[in-house]
């Protein structure tokens, strides 16, 4: 069996930066290349290469003589993100149910893991909120993967940093939002379990529209 090459310095820097970019508090701030290089254990060159990739994805803005600024998600961009997610997720539902490959069991398992994180908690720490949102992203990625279209799955996965940042922002209003998310996810799972495409699509639309309203209005 051929050996697997270790990740390059650029890839290690990229992974570190992607993790940083999921924090809503970094929006608008500048990234210190040396701090990243020290944290990852590489020179600044791989860090700059990683920043070029992130700039091409619209996650950072490269400003001459100032460096890389973390791009903020505007209300319009957030709305467009939710619109794109809705299009992809509704298509995934259609394809999965048409092929009788409903992912409801796998989605229910993700929900059980979500419940294990929040059980008995009245308030979420930032790290707990991040873990919840990573599981939320896994929930939706599992739904999309059920369509069996690798290109669509990769396109959806590329939205990770923005999805996590948006999700953490939504949870910042308090635990009531997470309780609502659990209920909204449950509606999606139940519709898929019964094979009701219209109900599943409506549950997805409701979930994304409520999340968007929460982010834009803070309530």
CSV table of C-alpha atoms in Angstrom, one decimal:
chain,number,residue,atom,x,y,z
A,1,UNK,CA,0.0,0.0,0.0
A,2,UNK,CA,1.5,3.4,-1.0
A,3,UNK,CA,2.3,5.7,1.8
A,4,UNK,CA,0.2,8.9,2.2
A,5,UNK,CA,2.2,12.1,2.0
A,6,UNK,CA,1.9,14.4,5.0
A,7,UNK,CA,0.0,17.6,4.5
A,8,UNK,CA,2.1,20.4,3.0
A,9,UNK,CA,2.9,23.6,5.0
A,10,UNK,CA,0.4,25.4,2.8
A,11,UNK,CA,-2.4,22.9,3.6
A,12,UNK,CA,-1.6,23.0,7.3
A,13,UNK,CA,-1.8,26.8,7.2
A,14,UNK,CA,-5.0,26.6,5.2
A,15,UNK,CA,-6.6,24.3,7.7
A,16,UNK,CA,-5.6,26.5,10.6
A,17,UNK,CA,-7.0,29.6,8.9
A,18,UNK,CA,-10.2,28.0,7.9
A,19,UNK,CA,-10.8,27.1,11.6
A,20,UNK,CA,-10.1,30.8,12.5
A,21,UNK,CA,-12.5,32.1,9.9
A,22,UNK,CA,-15.5,30.3,11.4
A,23,UNK,CA,-15.5,32.7,14.4
A,24,UNK,CA,-17.8,35.7,13.8
A,25,UNK,CA,-15.6,37.8,16.0
A,26,UNK,CA,-12.8,37.8,13.5
A,27,UNK,CA,-14.9,39.6,10.8
A,28,UNK,CA,-13.2,42.8,9.6
A,29,UNK,CA,-10.0,42.1,11.4
A,30,UNK,CA,-6.5,41.6,9.9
A,31,UNK,CA,-4.8,38.2,10.0
A,32,UNK,CA,-1.2,38.3,11.4
A,33,UNK,CA,0.8,36.1,9.1
A,34,UNK,CA,3.6,35.6,11.7
A,35,UNK,CA,1.1,34.5,14.3
A,36,UNK,CA,-0.3,31.9,12.0
A,37,UNK,CA,3.1,30.7,10.9
A,38,UNK,CA,4.2,30.3,14.5
A,39,UNK,CA,0.9,28.4,15.4
A,40,UNK,CA,1.3,26.0,12.5
A,41,UNK,CA,5.1,25.7,12.6
A,42,UNK,CA,5.8,26.9,9.1
A,43,UNK,CA,7.4,29.9,7.4
A,44,UNK,CA,5.3,32.9,6.2
A,45,UNK,CA,5.4,31.7,2.6
A,46,UNK,CA,2.9,28.8,3.0
A,47,UNK,CA,0.7,31.2,5.0
A,48,UNK,CA,0.7,33.7,2.1
A,49,UNK,CA,-0.1,30.8,-0.3
A,50,UNK,CA,-3.0,29.8,1.9
A,51,UNK,CA,-4.3,33.4,2.1
A,52,UNK,CA,-4.3,33.6,-1.7
A,53,UNK,CA,-6.6,30.5,-1.8
A,54,UNK,CA,-8.9,32.1,0.8
A,55,UNK,CA,-9.0,35.3,-1.2
A,56,UNK,CA,-10.1,33.5,-4.3
A,57,UNK,CA,-13.0,32.1,-2.3
A,58,UNK,CA,-14.0,35.5,-1.0
A,59,UNK,CA,-13.2,34.7,2.6
A,60,UNK,CA,-10.4,37.3,3.0
A,61,UNK,CA,-9.6,40.6,1.2
A,62,UNK,CA,-5.9,41.2,0.4
A,63,UNK,CA,-5.1,44.9,0.9
A,64,UNK,CA,-1.8,46.3,-0.4
A,65,UNK,CA,0.6,47.1,2.4
A,66,UNK,CA,-1.9,46.1,5.1
A,67,UNK,CA,-2.3,42.4,4.6
A,68,UNK,CA,-5.3,40.1,4.7
A,69,UNK,CA,-8.6,41.3,6.2
A,70,UNK,CA,-11.3,38.8,7.1
A,71,UNK,CA,-14.2,39.5,4.8
A,72,UNK,CA,-17.5,40.3,6.6
A,73,UNK,CA,-20.7,38.6,5.5
A,74,UNK,CA,-23.1,41.3,4.5
A,75,UNK,CA,-26.9,40.8,5.0
A,76,UNK,CA,-27.2,40.4,1.2
A,77,UNK,CA,-24.4,37.7,1.1
A,78,UNK,CA,-26.0,35.9,4.0
A,79,UNK,CA,-29.4,35.9,2.2
A,80,UNK,CA,-27.7,34.6,-0.9
A,81,UNK,CA,-26.0,31.9,1.1
A,82,UNK,CA,-29.3,30.7,2.4
A,83,UNK,CA,-30.9,30.9,-1.0
A,84,UNK,CA,-28.2,28.7,-2.5
A,85,UNK,CA,-28.4,26.2,0.4
A,86,UNK,CA,-32.1,26.0,-0.2
A,87,UNK,CA,-31.7,25.3,-3.9
A,88,UNK,CA,-29.1,22.5,-3.2
A,89,UNK,CA,-31.0,20.9,-0.3
A,90,UNK,CA,-34.3,20.8,-2.1
A,91,UNK,CA,-32.7,19.1,-5.1
A,92,UNK,CA,-31.0,16.6,-2.7
A,93,UNK,CA,-34.4,15.8,-1.3
A,94,UNK,CA,-35.9,15.2,-4.7
A,95,UNK,CA,-33.1,13.0,-5.8
A,96,UNK,CA,-32.8,11.0,-2.6
A,97,UNK,CA,-36.5,10.3,-2.4
A,98,UNK,CA,-36.7,9.5,-6.2
A,99,UNK,CA,-34.0,6.9,-5.6
A,100,UNK,CA,-35.6,5.7,-2.4
A,101,UNK,CA,-32.4,6.5,-0.5
A,102,UNK,CA,-33.8,8.7,2.2
A,103,UNK,CA,-31.0,9.7,4.7
A,104,UNK,CA,-33.4,10.0,7.6
A,105,UNK,CA,-31.7,7.4,9.8
A,106,UNK,CA,-28.3,9.1,9.3
A,107,UNK,CA,-29.8,12.5,10.0
A,108,UNK,CA,-31.4,11.2,13.2
A,109,UNK,CA,-28.1,10.0,14.4
A,110,UNK,CA,-26.5,13.4,13.9
A,111,UNK,CA,-29.4,14.9,15.9
A,112,UNK,CA,-28.7,12.4,18.7
A,113,UNK,CA,-25.1,13.6,18.8
A,114,UNK,CA,-26.3,17.2,18.9
A,115,UNK,CA,-28.5,16.4,21.8
A,116,UNK,CA,-25.6,14.9,23.7
A,117,UNK,CA,-23.7,18.2,23.4
A,118,UNK,CA,-26.5,20.3,24.8
A,119,UNK,CA,-28.1,18.0,27.3
A,120,UNK,CA,-28.9,19.8,30.5
A,121,UNK,CA,-27.3,23.1,29.4
A,122,UNK,CA,-29.0,26.4,29.9
A,123,UNK,CA,-26.2,28.3,28.1
A,124,UNK,CA,-23.7,27.4,25.4
A,125,UNK,CA,-20.0,28.4,25.6
A,126,UNK,CA,-18.4,29.5,22.4
A,127,UNK,CA,-16.7,26.1,21.9
A,128,UNK,CA,-20.0,24.3,22.6
A,129,UNK,CA,-21.7,26.5,20.1
A,130,UNK,CA,-19.0,25.8,17.5
A,131,UNK,CA,-19.4,22.0,18.1
A,132,UNK,CA,-23.2,22.3,17.7
A,133,UNK,CA,-22.8,24.2,14.5
A,134,UNK,CA,-20.3,21.8,13.1
A,135,UNK,CA,-22.8,19.0,13.8
A,136,UNK,CA,-25.5,21.2,12.2
A,137,UNK,CA,-23.3,21.5,9.1
A,138,UNK,CA,-22.8,17.7,9.1
A,139,UNK,CA,-26.6,17.3,9.3
A,140,UNK,CA,-27.1,19.4,6.1
A,141,UNK,CA,-24.1,17.9,4.3
A,142,UNK,CA,-25.4,14.4,5.0
A,143,UNK,CA,-28.7,15.5,3.4
A,144,UNK,CA,-26.9,16.9,0.4
A,145,UNK,CA,-24.7,13.9,0.0
A,146,UNK,CA,-27.8,11.7,-0.3
A,147,UNK,CA,-28.4,13.1,-3.8
A,148,UNK,CA,-25.4,11.1,-4.9
A,149,UNK,CA,-23.9,14.0,-6.9
A,150,UNK,CA,-20.2,14.4,-6.0
A,151,UNK,CA,-19.9,17.8,-7.7
A,152,UNK,CA,-22.9,19.2,-5.8
A,153,UNK,CA,-21.5,17.7,-2.5
A,154,UNK,CA,-18.1,19.4,-3.0
A,155,UNK,CA,-19.8,22.7,-3.9
A,156,UNK,CA,-21.9,22.6,-0.7
A,157,UNK,CA,-18.9,21.6,1.4
A,158,UNK,CA,-17.0,24.6,0.1
A,159,UNK,CA,-19.5,26.8,2.0
A,160,UNK,CA,-18.4,25.4,5.4
A,161,UNK,CA,-16.6,28.5,6.8
A,162,UNK,CA,-19.5,30.8,6.0
A,163,UNK,CA,-22.1,28.3,7.2
A,164,UNK,CA,-20.4,27.8,10.5
A,165,UNK,CA,-19.9,31.5,11.0
A,166,UNK,CA,-23.5,32.2,10.2
A,167,UNK,CA,-24.7,29.4,12.5
A,168,UNK,CA,-22.7,30.6,15.5
A,169,UNK,CA,-24.1,34.1,14.9
A,170,UNK,CA,-27.6,32.7,15.0
A,171,UNK,CA,-26.9,30.8,18.2
A,172,UNK,CA,-25.6,33.9,19.9
A,173,UNK,CA,-29.1,35.0,20.8
A,174,UNK,CA,-29.3,32.2,23.4
A,175,UNK,CA,-30.3,28.5,23.8
A,176,UNK,CA,-33.9,29.1,22.6
A,177,UNK,CA,-32.5,29.2,19.1
A,178,UNK,CA,-30.8,25.9,19.4
A,179,UNK,CA,-34.0,24.3,20.8
A,180,UNK,CA,-35.8,25.7,17.7
A,181,UNK,CA,-33.1,24.3,15.4
A,182,UNK,CA,-33.6,20.9,16.9
A,183,UNK,CA,-37.4,21.1,16.2
A,184,UNK,CA,-36.8,22.3,12.7
A,185,UNK,CA,-34.3,19.5,12.0
A,186,UNK,CA,-36.8,17.0,13.4
A,187,UNK,CA,-39.4,18.2,10.9
A,188,UNK,CA,-37.0,17.6,8.0
A,189,UNK,CA,-36.2,14.1,9.3
A,190,UNK,CA,-39.8,13.1,9.8
A,191,UNK,CA,-40.8,14.3,6.3
A,192,UNK,CA,-38.0,12.2,4.8
A,193,UNK,CA,-38.9,9.2,6.9
A,194,UNK,CA,-42.5,9.3,5.5
A,195,UNK,CA,-41.3,10.1,2.0
A,196,UNK,CA,-43.2,13.3,1.8
A,197,UNK,CA,-41.2,15.5,-0.6
A,198,UNK,CA,-43.4,18.6,-0.3
A,199,UNK,CA,-43.2,18.5,3.5
A,200,UNK,CA,-39.4,18.0,3.4
A,201,UNK,CA,-38.9,20.9,1.1
A,202,UNK,CA,-41.2,23.1,3.2
A,203,UNK,CA,-39.3,22.1,6.3
A,204,UNK,CA,-36.0,23.1,4.7
A,205,UNK,CA,-37.4,26.4,3.5
A,206,UNK,CA,-38.8,27.2,6.9
A,207,UNK,CA,-35.6,26.3,8.7
A,208,UNK,CA,-33.4,28.4,6.5
A,209,UNK,CA,-35.8,31.4,6.4
A,210,UNK,CA,-36.0,31.4,10.2
A,211,UNK,CA,-32.3,31.2,10.5
A,212,UNK,CA,-31.9,34.1,8.2
A,213,UNK,CA,-34.4,36.2,10.0
A,214,UNK,CA,-32.7,35.4,13.3
A,215,UNK,CA,-29.3,36.6,12.0
A,216,UNK,CA,-30.7,39.7,10.4
A,217,UNK,CA,-32.9,40.8,13.2
A,218,UNK,CA,-31.3,39.2,16.3
A,219,UNK,CA,-34.6,37.7,17.4
